[in-house]
Amino acid sequence: MKILTYNVNGIRAALNKELLEFLQREDADVVCFQEIKANPDQFDEGVFKELGYHCYWFPAEKKGYSGVAILSKMEPKHVETGCGHEVFDHEGRVIRADFEGISVMSVYFPSGSSGDHRQDVKYEFLNFFYDYVHRLRQSLNKLCICGDYNICHREIDIHDPVSNKNSSGFLPEEREWMNKFFDSGFVDTFRVLHPEPDNYTWWSFRANARARNKGWRIDYISISDVLADSLVESRILPDDKQSDHCASYAILDI
DNA sequence: ATGGCCTAGCAACTAGGA
């Protein structure tokens, strides 16, 4: 099973930049999108169905903001939107599709970069989401949590750990949350197969950051440790540029 | 350097992003 995740930074803009050709080429079984920034009636979902996908959209209530989705070649047994939080569930941040042998989530963690208030919102999400996932694991043990976590885990995951030591996305509290999350029984599918530096999934639009590979690794495909032995391959795809993020995928033998 | 630059709402600018 090939699972791909992509923060598209506006699905309509990405569709204008050969998103469909990219998806056709990668031919993933499950695709997780974040930041679709649109309601499904604002674009033609038929173009995804023509690629063979069942489509499940979870937009935010606020137009043009956030929004996640899952596309899948197989029809899921069940699809769940939200995580049971009265604010975040209006913001299109969590959607899950349950398949035989695995449940796949597409998650867009809040950004904390727009000030202290947004950072507090981010911590609220981190705390709530951690507890939500662990309640969920009591009944769904085989989880794959894909998405834009908006956090670099370690120094190797950011091009300049020194000058970003006070930047949201690389704060000690956030990195400690990533430690706690992985230690609680999840595997970082990219890092476990690729220990080498200079692998990122997001670059600023400014200052020619992408061409100089001055990036951050903030998008992850995490799997429950019980699925670890099924991991065959993981990659990030920095050459495809429909967004300020790039896509990542993992292949699981399930 | 409290920027740089892009998407989107909505028709001149602002919100949000990391």
XYZ file of C-alpha atoms (C1' of nucleotides) in Angstrom:
272
model
C 0.000 0.000 0.000
C 1.450 3.323 -1.080
C 0.373 6.214 1.149
C 1.179 9.760 0.032
C 0.762 13.013 1.955
C 0.848 16.539 0.551
C 0.130 19.966 2.009
C -1.034 21.514 -1.284
C -1.323 25.141 -0.053
C -4.604 25.668 -1.930
C -5.893 22.808 -4.052
C -7.069 25.123 -6.839
C -3.643 26.707 -7.193
C -2.053 23.235 -7.112
C -4.444 21.987 -9.818
C -3.184 24.872 -11.972
C 0.375 23.555 -11.426
C -0.007 19.969 -12.644
C -1.201 18.384 -9.394
C -3.146 15.830 -11.437
C -0.155 14.841 -13.539
C 1.843 14.423 -10.322
C -0.837 12.204 -8.738
C -1.144 10.125 -11.892
C 2.616 9.593 -11.963
C 2.868 8.607 -8.274
C -0.219 6.383 -8.424
C -0.626 6.141 -4.638
C -3.305 3.934 -3.100
C -4.146 6.550 -0.472
C -3.560 10.312 -0.782
C -3.761 12.661 2.203
C -4.121 16.375 1.509
C -3.778 19.296 3.899
C -4.551 22.997 3.386
C -6.934 22.458 0.500
C -8.231 26.000 1.206
C -11.492 25.347 -0.619
C -14.902 23.754 -0.394
C -15.401 20.800 -2.763
C -17.975 22.832 -4.716
C -15.229 25.315 -5.633
C -13.343 22.806 -7.808
C -14.117 19.748 -9.931
C -13.693 16.642 -7.760
C -14.434 14.564 -10.867
C -10.816 14.976 -11.984
C -9.743 12.917 -8.950
C -12.459 10.318 -9.504
C -11.174 9.934 -13.071
C -7.837 8.859 -11.548
C -9.714 6.093 -9.732
C -10.118 7.702 -6.304
C -12.920 7.731 -3.802
C -12.848 11.278 -2.418
C -13.477 12.465 1.147
C -13.192 16.199 1.834
C -13.251 17.969 5.201
C -13.066 21.727 4.564
C -12.942 24.408 7.257
C -16.033 26.508 7.851
C -13.998 29.630 7.110
C -13.685 30.051 3.362
C -10.237 29.672 1.877
C -8.709 28.365 5.129
C -7.152 25.023 6.145
C -9.099 21.884 5.143
C -7.977 18.251 4.798
C -8.939 15.351 2.557
C -8.324 11.685 1.851
C -8.455 10.087 -1.593
C -8.309 6.304 -1.843
C -8.358 3.680 -4.565
C -10.085 1.220 -2.205
C -13.387 2.141 -0.625
C -12.871 2.617 3.131
C -14.997 0.698 5.617
C -15.605 3.968 7.459
C -14.599 7.631 7.257
C -14.490 9.900 10.319
C -14.082 13.688 10.287
C -12.810 15.690 13.237
C -11.239 14.649 16.528
C -13.965 15.628 18.982
C -12.713 19.159 19.718
C -15.337 21.893 19.548
C -13.049 24.474 17.907
C -10.660 22.411 15.784
C -13.505 20.354 14.310
C -14.747 23.521 12.558
C -11.289 24.085 11.059
C -10.905 21.065 8.763
C -7.867 19.558 10.526
C -8.455 15.819 10.965
C -9.997 13.175 8.709
C -9.570 9.395 8.973
C -10.335 6.497 6.665
C -10.512 2.966 8.078
C -9.398 0.156 5.768
C -8.907 -3.543 6.381
C -5.695 -3.728 8.390
C -4.975 0.013 8.661
C -6.567 3.364 9.443
C -5.090 6.411 7.689
C -5.378 9.959 9.056
C -4.744 13.245 7.282
C -3.949 15.946 9.837
C -3.177 19.647 9.591
C -1.683 20.804 12.895
C -2.163 24.531 13.641
C 0.613 26.942 12.801
C 2.005 28.932 15.698
C 3.835 31.438 13.587
C 1.360 34.306 13.712
C 1.968 35.279 17.328
C 1.689 34.149 20.939
C -2.039 33.469 20.653
C -1.550 31.089 17.738
C 1.248 29.327 19.639
C -1.138 28.739 22.560
C -3.689 27.341 20.094
C -1.001 25.047 18.729
C -0.199 23.690 22.226
C -3.922 23.181 22.853
C -4.103 21.086 19.673
C -0.954 19.103 20.535
C -2.282 18.173 23.977
C -5.772 17.352 22.751
C -4.598 15.400 19.698
C -2.161 13.280 21.732
C -4.929 12.148 24.081
C -7.330 11.642 21.149
C -4.871 9.390 19.313
C -4.227 7.268 22.363
C -7.949 6.827 23.071
C -8.351 5.845 19.425
C -5.540 3.309 19.610
C -7.459 1.279 22.162
C -9.796 0.228 19.331
C -7.726 1.049 16.196
C -4.185 -0.080 16.912
C -2.938 0.034 13.301
C -2.743 3.760 12.585
C -0.949 5.821 9.964
C -0.932 9.517 10.877
C -0.035 11.572 7.808
C 0.216 15.291 7.626
C 1.663 18.689 8.264
C 2.714 18.550 11.928
C 4.205 22.069 11.688
C 7.127 20.913 13.868
C 10.728 20.007 13.067
C 11.616 17.121 15.369
C 15.397 17.378 15.612
C 18.225 19.676 14.533
C 18.728 17.518 11.453
C 15.192 18.443 10.382
C 15.890 22.163 9.907
C 18.508 23.947 7.814
C 19.511 26.417 10.528
C 18.770 25.142 14.054
C 20.700 27.986 15.697
C 18.942 31.006 14.205
C 15.569 29.241 14.476
C 15.858 28.298 18.150
C 13.076 30.778 18.972
C 10.964 30.079 15.873
C 7.553 28.485 16.148
C 7.918 25.014 14.684
C 11.284 24.452 16.358
C 10.604 25.435 19.975
C 11.842 23.052 22.703
C 8.273 22.378 23.905
C 7.163 21.391 20.412
C 10.199 19.180 19.813
C 9.566 17.556 23.200
C 6.001 16.802 22.066
C 7.424 15.030 18.996
C 9.689 12.973 21.301
C 6.715 12.069 23.451
C 4.586 11.225 20.417
C 7.133 8.890 18.813
C 8.114 7.367 22.187
C 4.454 6.523 22.759
C 4.575 4.011 19.925
C 4.918 5.611 16.484
C 7.620 5.324 13.840
C 8.770 8.248 11.660
C 8.700 6.361 8.347
C 11.011 8.772 6.555
C 13.714 9.150 9.192
C 13.906 5.468 10.112
C 15.061 4.699 6.550
C 16.900 7.972 5.795
C 19.316 9.159 8.500
C 21.034 11.627 6.167
C 20.653 15.431 6.575
C 19.311 18.062 4.143
C 15.926 16.384 3.668
C 13.084 18.865 4.043
C 9.401 19.122 3.164
C 8.785 22.877 3.420
C 10.649 25.957 2.201
C 9.817 29.629 2.598
C 8.667 31.374 -0.554
C 11.074 34.132 0.348
C 14.750 34.625 -0.363
C 14.977 31.806 -2.909
C 14.888 29.332 -0.007
C 13.835 26.294 -2.013
C 16.519 26.607 -4.676
C 19.090 26.862 -1.881
C 17.405 23.977 0.044
C 16.991 26.130 3.136
C 14.060 24.094 4.403
C 12.240 22.494 7.291
C 11.001 18.891 7.620
C 7.540 19.366 9.107
C 5.442 16.820 7.160
C 5.447 13.247 8.453
C 3.988 9.811 7.820
C 3.925 8.138 11.225
C 2.875 4.524 11.703
C 2.007 2.536 14.824
C 4.976 0.490 15.981
C 2.999 -2.705 15.331
C 3.174 -1.767 11.618
C 6.921 -1.046 11.655
C 7.920 -4.378 10.111
C 5.620 -3.705 7.141
C 7.532 -0.549 6.080
C 9.125 -1.147 2.664
C 10.050 2.315 1.391
C 9.719 6.015 2.231
C 10.570 9.102 0.232
C 10.104 12.815 0.075
C 9.566 14.300 -3.388
C 11.194 17.753 -3.416
C 11.251 18.075 -7.205
C 7.471 18.420 -7.507
C 6.534 22.021 -6.784
C 2.778 22.507 -6.695
C 3.083 24.006 -3.183
C 5.540 25.512 -0.707
C 5.547 22.006 0.827
C 6.566 18.892 -1.047
C 4.824 15.523 -0.969
C 6.069 12.440 0.897
C 5.109 8.806 0.619
C 5.566 5.508 2.415
C 5.007 2.006 1.082
C 3.701 -0.598 3.536
C 3.486 -4.304 2.821
C -0.020 -4.861 4.106
C 16.072 43.105 10.299
C 8.861 41.606 13.586
C 10.895 41.619 6.729
C 10.961 38.592 2.412
C 6.216 35.978 -0.692
C 2.305 33.181 -1.822
C -3.059 31.654 -1.635
C -7.361 33.216 -0.975
C -11.342 36.388 -0.011
C -13.103 39.617 -2.763
C -12.375 43.574 -5.798
C -8.094 47.384 -2.159
C -6.525 45.654 0.789
C -6.126 41.989 4.851
C -5.597 37.198 7.049
C -2.767 33.490 7.466
C 1.146 30.982 7.025
C 6.386 28.893 9.529
